[in-house]
mmCIF file of C-alpha atoms and ligand atoms in Angstrom:
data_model
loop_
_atom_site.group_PDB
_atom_site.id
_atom_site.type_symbol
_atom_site.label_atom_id
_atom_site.label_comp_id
_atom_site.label_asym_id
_atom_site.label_seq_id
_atom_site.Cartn_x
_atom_site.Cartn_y
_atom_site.Cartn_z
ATOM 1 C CA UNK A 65 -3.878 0.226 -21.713
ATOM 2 C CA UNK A 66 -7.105 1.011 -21.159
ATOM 3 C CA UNK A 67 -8.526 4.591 -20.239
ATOM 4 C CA UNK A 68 -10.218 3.861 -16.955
ATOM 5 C CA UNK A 69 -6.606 2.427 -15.977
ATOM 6 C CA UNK A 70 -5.070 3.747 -12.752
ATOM 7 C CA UNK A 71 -1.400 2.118 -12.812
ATOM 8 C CA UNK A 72 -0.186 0.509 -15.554
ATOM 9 C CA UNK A 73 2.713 -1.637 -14.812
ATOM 10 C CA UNK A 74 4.505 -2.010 -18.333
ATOM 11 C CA UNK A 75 7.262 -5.193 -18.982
ATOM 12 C CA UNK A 76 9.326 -4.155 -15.702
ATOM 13 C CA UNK A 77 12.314 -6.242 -14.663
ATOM 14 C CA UNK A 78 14.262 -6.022 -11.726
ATOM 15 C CA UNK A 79 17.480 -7.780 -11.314
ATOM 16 C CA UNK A 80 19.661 -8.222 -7.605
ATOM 17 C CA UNK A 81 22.718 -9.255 -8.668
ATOM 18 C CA UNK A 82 22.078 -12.851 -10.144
ATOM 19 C CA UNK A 83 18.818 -12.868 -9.108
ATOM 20 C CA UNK A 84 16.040 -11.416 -11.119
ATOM 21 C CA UNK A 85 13.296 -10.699 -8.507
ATOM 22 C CA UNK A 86 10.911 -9.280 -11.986
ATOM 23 C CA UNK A 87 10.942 -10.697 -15.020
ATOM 24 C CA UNK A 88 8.719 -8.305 -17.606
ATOM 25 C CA UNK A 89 5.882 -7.774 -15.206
ATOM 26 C CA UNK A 90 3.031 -6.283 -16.850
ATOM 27 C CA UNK A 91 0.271 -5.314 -14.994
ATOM 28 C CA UNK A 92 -3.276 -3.030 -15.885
ATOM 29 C CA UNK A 93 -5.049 -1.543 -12.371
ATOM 30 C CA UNK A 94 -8.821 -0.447 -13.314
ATOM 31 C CA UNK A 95 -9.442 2.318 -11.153
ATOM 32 C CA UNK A 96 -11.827 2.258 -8.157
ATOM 33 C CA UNK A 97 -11.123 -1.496 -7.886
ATOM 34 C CA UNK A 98 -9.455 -3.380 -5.511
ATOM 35 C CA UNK A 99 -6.405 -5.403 -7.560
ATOM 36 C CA UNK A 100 -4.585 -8.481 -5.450
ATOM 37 C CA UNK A 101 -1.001 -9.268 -5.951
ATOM 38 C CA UNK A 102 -0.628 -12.794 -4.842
ATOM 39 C CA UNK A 103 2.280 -15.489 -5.161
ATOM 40 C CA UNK A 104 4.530 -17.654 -2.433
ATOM 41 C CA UNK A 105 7.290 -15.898 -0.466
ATOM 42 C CA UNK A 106 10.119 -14.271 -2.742
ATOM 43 C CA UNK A 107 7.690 -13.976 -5.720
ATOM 44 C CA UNK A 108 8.878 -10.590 -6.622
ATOM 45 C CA UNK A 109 5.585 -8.352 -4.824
ATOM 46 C CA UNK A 110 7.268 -6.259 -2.861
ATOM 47 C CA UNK A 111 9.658 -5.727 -4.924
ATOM 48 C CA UNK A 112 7.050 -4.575 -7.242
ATOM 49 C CA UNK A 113 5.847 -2.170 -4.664
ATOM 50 C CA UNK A 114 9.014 -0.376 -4.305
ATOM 51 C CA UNK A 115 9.494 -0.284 -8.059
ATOM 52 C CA UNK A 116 6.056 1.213 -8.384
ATOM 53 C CA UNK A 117 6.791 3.508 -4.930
ATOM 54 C CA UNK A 118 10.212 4.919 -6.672
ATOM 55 C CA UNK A 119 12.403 3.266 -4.220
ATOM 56 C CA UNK A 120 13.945 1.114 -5.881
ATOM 57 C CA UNK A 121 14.590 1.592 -9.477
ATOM 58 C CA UNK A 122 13.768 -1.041 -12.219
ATOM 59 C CA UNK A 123 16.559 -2.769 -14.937
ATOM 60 C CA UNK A 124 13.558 -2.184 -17.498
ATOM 61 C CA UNK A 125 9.972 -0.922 -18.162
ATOM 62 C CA UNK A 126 8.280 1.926 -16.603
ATOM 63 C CA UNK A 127 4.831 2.606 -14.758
ATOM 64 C CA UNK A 128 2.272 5.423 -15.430
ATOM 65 C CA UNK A 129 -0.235 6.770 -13.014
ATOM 66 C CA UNK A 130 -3.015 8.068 -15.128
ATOM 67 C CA UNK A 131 -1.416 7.752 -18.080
ATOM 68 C CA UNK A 132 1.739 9.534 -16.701
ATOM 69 C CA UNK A 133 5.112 8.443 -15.903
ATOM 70 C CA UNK A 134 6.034 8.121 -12.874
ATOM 71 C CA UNK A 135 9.270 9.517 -11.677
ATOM 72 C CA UNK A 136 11.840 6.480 -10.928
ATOM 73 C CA UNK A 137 13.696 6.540 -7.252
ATOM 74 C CA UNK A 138 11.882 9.913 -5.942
ATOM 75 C CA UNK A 139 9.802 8.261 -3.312
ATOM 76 C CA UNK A 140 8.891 11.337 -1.455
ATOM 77 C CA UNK A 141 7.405 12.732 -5.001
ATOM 78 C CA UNK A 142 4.672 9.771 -5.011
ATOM 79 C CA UNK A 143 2.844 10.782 -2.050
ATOM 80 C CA UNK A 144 2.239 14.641 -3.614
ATOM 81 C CA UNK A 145 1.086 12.645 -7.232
ATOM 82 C CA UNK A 146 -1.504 10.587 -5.416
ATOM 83 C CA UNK A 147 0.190 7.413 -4.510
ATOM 84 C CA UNK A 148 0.145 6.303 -0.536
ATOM 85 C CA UNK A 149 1.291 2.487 0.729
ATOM 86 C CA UNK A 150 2.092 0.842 4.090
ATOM 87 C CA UNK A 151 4.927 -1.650 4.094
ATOM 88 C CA UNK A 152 5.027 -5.586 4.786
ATOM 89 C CA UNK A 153 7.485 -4.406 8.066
ATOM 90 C CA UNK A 154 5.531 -1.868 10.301
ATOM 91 C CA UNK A 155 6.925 1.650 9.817
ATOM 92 C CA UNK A 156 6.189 3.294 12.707
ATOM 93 C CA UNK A 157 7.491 6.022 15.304
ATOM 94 C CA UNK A 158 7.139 3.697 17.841
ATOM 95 C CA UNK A 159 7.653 6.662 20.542
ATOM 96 C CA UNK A 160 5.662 8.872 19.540
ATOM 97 C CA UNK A 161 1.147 8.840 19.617
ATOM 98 C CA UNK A 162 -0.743 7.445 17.593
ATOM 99 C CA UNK A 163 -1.858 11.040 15.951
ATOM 100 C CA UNK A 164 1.391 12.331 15.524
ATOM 101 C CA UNK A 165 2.369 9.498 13.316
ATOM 102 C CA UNK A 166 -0.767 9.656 11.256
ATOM 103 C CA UNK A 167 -0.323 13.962 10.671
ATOM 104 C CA UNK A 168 3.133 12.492 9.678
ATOM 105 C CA UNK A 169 1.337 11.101 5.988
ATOM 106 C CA UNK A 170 0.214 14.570 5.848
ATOM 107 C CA UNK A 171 3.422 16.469 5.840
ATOM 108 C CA UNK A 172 3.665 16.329 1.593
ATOM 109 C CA UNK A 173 0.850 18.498 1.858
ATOM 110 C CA UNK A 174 1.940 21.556 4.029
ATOM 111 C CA UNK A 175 1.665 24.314 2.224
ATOM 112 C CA UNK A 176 4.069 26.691 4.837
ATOM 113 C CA UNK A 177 7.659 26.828 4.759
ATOM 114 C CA UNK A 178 9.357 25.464 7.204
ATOM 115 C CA UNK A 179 10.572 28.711 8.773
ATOM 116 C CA UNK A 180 7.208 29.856 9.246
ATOM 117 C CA UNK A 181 6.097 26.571 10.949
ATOM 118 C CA UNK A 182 9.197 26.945 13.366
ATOM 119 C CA UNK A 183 8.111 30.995 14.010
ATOM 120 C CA UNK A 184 5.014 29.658 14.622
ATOM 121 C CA UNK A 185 2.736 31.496 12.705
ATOM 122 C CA UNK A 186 -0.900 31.967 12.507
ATOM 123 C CA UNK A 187 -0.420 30.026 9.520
ATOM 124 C CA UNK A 188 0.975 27.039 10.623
ATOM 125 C CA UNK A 189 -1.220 27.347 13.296
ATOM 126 C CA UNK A 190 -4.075 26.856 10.890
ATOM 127 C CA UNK A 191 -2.924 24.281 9.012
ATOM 128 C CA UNK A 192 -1.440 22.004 11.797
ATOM 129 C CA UNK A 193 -5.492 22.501 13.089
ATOM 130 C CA UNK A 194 -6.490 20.982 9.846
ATOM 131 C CA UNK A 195 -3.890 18.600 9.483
ATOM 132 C CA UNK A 196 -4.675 16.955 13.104
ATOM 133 C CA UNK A 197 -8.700 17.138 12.497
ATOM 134 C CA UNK A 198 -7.819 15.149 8.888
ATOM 135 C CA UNK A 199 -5.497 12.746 10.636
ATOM 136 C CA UNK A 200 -8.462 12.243 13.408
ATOM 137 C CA UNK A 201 -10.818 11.713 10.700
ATOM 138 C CA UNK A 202 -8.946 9.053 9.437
ATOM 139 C CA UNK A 203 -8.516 7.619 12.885
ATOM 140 C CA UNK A 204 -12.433 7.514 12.919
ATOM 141 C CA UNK A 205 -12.375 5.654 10.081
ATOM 142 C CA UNK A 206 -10.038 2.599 11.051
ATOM 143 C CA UNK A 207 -11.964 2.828 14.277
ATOM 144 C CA UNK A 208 -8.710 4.419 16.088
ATOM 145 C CA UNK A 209 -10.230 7.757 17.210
ATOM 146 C CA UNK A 210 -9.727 6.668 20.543
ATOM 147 C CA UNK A 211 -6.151 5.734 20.747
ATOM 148 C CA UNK A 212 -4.760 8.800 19.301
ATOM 149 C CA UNK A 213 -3.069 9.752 22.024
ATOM 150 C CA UNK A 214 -1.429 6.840 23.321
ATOM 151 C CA UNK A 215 1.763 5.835 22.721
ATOM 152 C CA UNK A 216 2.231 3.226 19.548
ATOM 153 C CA UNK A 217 3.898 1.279 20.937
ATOM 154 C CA UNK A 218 1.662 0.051 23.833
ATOM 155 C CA UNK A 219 -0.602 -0.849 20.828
ATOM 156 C CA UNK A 220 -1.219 -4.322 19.841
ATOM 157 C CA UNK A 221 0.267 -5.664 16.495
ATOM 158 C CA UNK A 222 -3.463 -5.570 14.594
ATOM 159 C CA UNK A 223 -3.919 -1.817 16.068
ATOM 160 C CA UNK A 224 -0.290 -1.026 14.518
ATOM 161 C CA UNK A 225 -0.955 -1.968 11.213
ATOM 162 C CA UNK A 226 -4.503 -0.041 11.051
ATOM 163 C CA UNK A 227 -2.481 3.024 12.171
ATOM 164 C CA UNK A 228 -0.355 2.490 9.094
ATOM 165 C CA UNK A 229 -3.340 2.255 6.779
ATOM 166 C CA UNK A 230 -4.605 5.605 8.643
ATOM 167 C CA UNK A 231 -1.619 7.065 7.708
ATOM 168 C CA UNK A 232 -1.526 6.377 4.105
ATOM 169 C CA UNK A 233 -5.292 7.654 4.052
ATOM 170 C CA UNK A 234 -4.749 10.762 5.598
ATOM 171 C CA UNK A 235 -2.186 11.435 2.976
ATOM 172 C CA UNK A 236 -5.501 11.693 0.454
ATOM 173 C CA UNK A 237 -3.928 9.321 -2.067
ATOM 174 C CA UNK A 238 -5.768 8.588 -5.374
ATOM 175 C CA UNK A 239 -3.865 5.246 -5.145
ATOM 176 C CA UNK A 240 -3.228 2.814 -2.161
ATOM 177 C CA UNK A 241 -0.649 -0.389 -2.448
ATOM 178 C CA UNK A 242 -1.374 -2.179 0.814
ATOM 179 C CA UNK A 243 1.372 -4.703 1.632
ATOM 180 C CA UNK A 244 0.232 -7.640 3.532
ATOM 181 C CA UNK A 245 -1.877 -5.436 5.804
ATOM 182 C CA UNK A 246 -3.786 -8.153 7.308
ATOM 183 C CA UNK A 247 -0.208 -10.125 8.571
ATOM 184 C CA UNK A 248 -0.426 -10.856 12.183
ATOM 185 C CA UNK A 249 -4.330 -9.984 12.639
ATOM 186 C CA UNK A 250 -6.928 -11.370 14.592
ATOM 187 C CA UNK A 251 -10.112 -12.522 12.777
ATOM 188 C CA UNK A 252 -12.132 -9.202 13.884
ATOM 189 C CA UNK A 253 -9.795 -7.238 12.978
ATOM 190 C CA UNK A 254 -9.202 -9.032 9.256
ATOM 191 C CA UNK A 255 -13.046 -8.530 9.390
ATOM 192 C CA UNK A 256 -12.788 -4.802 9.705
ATOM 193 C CA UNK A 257 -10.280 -4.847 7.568
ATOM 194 C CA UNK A 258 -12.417 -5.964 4.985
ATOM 195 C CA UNK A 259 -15.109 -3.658 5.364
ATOM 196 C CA UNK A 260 -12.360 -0.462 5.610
ATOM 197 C CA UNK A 261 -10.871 -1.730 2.019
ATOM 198 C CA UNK A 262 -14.388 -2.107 0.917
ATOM 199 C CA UNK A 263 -15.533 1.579 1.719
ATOM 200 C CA UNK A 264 -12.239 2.811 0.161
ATOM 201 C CA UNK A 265 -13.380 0.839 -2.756
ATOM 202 C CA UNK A 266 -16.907 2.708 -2.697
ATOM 203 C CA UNK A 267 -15.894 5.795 -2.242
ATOM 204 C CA UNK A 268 -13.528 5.489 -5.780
ATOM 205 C CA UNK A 269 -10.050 4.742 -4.202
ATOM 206 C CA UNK A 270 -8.175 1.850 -6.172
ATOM 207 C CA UNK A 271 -6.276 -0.102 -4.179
ATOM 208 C CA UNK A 272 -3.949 -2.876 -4.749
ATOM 209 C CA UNK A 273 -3.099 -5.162 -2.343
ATOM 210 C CA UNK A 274 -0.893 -7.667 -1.571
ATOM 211 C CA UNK A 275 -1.894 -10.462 0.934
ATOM 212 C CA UNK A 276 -1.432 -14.155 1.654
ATOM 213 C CA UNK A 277 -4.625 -14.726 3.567
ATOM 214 C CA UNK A 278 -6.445 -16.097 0.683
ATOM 215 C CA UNK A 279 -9.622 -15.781 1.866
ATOM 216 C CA UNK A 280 -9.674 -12.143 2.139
ATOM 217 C CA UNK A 281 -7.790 -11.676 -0.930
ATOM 218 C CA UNK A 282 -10.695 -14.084 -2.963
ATOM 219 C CA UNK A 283 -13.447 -11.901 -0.801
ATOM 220 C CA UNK A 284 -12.370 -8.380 -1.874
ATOM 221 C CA UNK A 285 -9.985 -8.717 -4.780
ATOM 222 C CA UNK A 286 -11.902 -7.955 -8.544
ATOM 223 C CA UNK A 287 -9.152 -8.951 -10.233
ATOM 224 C CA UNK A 288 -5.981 -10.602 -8.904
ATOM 225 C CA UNK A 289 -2.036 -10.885 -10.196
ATOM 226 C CA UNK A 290 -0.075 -13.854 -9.769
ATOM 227 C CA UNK A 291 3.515 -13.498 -9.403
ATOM 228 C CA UNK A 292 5.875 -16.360 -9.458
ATOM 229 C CA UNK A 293 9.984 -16.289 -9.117
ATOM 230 C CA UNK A 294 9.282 -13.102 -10.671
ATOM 231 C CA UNK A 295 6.911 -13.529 -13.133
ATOM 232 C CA UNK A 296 3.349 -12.996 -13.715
ATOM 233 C CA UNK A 297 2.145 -16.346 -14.015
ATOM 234 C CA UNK A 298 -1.788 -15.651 -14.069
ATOM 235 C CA UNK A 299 -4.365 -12.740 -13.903
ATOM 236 C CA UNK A 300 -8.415 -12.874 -13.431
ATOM 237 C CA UNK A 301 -10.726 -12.497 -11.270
ATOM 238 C CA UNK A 302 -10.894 -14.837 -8.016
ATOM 239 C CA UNK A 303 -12.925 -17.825 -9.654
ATOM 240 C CA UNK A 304 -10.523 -18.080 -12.467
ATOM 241 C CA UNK A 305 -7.191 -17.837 -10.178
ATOM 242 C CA UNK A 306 -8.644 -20.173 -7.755
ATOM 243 C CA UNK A 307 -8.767 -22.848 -9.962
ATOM 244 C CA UNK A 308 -5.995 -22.085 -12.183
ATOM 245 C CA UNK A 309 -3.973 -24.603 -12.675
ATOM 246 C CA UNK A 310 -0.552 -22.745 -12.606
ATOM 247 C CA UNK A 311 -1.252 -21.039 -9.259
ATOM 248 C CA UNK A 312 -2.489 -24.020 -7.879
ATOM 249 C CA UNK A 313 1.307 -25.542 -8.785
ATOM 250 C CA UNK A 314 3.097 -22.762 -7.748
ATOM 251 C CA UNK A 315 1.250 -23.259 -4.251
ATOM 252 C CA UNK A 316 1.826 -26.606 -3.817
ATOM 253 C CA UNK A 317 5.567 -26.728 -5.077
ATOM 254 C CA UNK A 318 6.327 -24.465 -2.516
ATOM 255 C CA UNK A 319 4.932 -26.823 -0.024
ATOM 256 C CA UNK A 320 6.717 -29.416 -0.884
ATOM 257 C CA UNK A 321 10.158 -30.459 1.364
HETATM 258 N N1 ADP B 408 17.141 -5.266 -1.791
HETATM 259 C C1 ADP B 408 17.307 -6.532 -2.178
HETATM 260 N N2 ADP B 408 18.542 -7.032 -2.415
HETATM 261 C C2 ADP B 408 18.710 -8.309 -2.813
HETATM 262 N N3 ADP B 408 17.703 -9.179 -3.012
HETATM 263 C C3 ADP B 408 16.449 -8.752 -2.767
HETATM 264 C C4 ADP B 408 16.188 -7.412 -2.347
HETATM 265 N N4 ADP B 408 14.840 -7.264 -2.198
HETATM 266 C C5 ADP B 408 14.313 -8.450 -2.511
HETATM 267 N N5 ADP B 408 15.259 -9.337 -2.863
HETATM 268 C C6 ADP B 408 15.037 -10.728 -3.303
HETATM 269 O O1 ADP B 408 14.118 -10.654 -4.386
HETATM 270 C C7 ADP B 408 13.196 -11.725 -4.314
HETATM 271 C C8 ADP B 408 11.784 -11.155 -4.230
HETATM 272 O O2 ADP B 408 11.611 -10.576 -2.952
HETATM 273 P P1 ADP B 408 10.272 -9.854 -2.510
HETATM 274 O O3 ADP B 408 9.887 -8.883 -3.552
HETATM 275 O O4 ADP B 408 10.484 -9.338 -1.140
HETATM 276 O O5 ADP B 408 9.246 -11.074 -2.505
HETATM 277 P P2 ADP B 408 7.774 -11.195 -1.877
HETATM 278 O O6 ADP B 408 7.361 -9.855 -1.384
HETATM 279 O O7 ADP B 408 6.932 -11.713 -3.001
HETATM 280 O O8 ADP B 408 7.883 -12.222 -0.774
HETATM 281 C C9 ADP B 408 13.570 -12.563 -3.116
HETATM 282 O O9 ADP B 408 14.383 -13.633 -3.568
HETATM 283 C C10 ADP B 408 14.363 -11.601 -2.261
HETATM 284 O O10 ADP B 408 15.307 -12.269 -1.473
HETATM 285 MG MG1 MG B 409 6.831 -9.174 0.457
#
């Protein structure tokens, strides 16, 4: 492990019953890099995600943020050490506007008790003022600012998933583990997409991301993970993995009848 690692991953495996989903995944995140998590359907990546996320807990190995373990099956404790993702399945409020469910990745960092939020205080007052100008500001960034206060659900399928990365922004995360955000977009907004991840990048984020639209992953990605029935068949940079000749098997086997 390097120092100017992030996450590191160390020989997890993760069994269902008699299926092992991860099979001594290691795995080294630089930070301030975007890292790719690639592989065919059922490879074991999210599964990875919620070992890394705490919800699910792995048969062996053990992942450190910064050096420091992370605390296995306390999901709600990730977003408070710096560690924000959106999931593969939209998880919205569908109900409720488009702000409300981006203050929602803010909660972890109200300082008030609850009682004094329900009394109403000048206190909570204050800080559900910041807490909706943050959430706003992260609206303005995914080019949302607009929509925040419609209803999600009259929001297209491309505008969902952006409110989901807003969300796990506004939560201020040192870490971001994107699952298949660009699923179901439209090429402008995969294009946006790009340039979002990109700024995150700039601005010292790390982000790892797991995608199956391979041209965004080989446009953004500085180093990518392959993960195959579990295991982590090859890591490099996009060049390298593009011609690799393992991933380029585990692709095509999958295509085959
Ligand atoms: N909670 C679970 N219970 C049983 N099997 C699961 C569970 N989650 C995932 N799996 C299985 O583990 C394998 C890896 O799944 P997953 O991590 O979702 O793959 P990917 O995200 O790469 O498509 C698949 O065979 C899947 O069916
Ligand atoms: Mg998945």
């Amino acid at each position: 492990m390097n120092t100017s690692s992030m996450l590191h991953i160390n020989d997890i495996s993760k069994w269902f019953g008699g299926l092992q989903a991860l099979s001594n995944v290691s795995i080294s995140v630089t930070a301030s890099t975007v890292h790719g998590i690639i592989g065919p359907n059922g490879a074991g990546k999210t599964t990875l995600f919620n070992v890394i996320t705490g919800m699910i807990s792995p048969d062996q190995g053990s992942v450190l943020l910064k050096g420091k373990l992370l605390p296995r099956q306390k999901p709600h404790k990730l977003v408070s050490m710096g560690i924000a993702r959106t999931f593969q399945n939209i998880r919205l409020f569908k109900n409720m506007t488009v702000l409300e469910n981006v203050m929602i990745g803010q909660h972890v960092h109200t300082p008030t008790p609850v009682f004094s939020i329900i009394l109403n205080t000048e206190f909570a007052r204050i800080w559900e003022k910041k807490t909706r100008e943050e959430a706003l500001i992260a609206l303005a960034f995914v080019g949302l600012e607009a929509k925040a206060a419609e209803i999600v659900k009259n929001l297209s399928y491309g505008q969902q998933r952006l409110i989901e990365f807003a969300r796990a922004i506004a939560a201020k995360p040192k870490l971001i583990l994107l699952d298949e955000p660009a699923a179901g977009m439209n090429p402008t907004e995969k294009a946006n997409l790009l340039q979002f991840v990109s700024t995150l990048r700039e601005n010292g984020y790390t982000i790892i991301l797991i995608e199956h639209d391979m041209k965004l992953v080989m446009n953004i990605c500085d180093t990518i993970s392959v993960l195959d029935h579990g295991k982590k068949i090859a890591e490099g940079n996009p060049e390298d993995i593009r011609i690799h000749p393992e991933v380029i098997r585990a692709y095509l086997g999958k295509r085959e009848p």
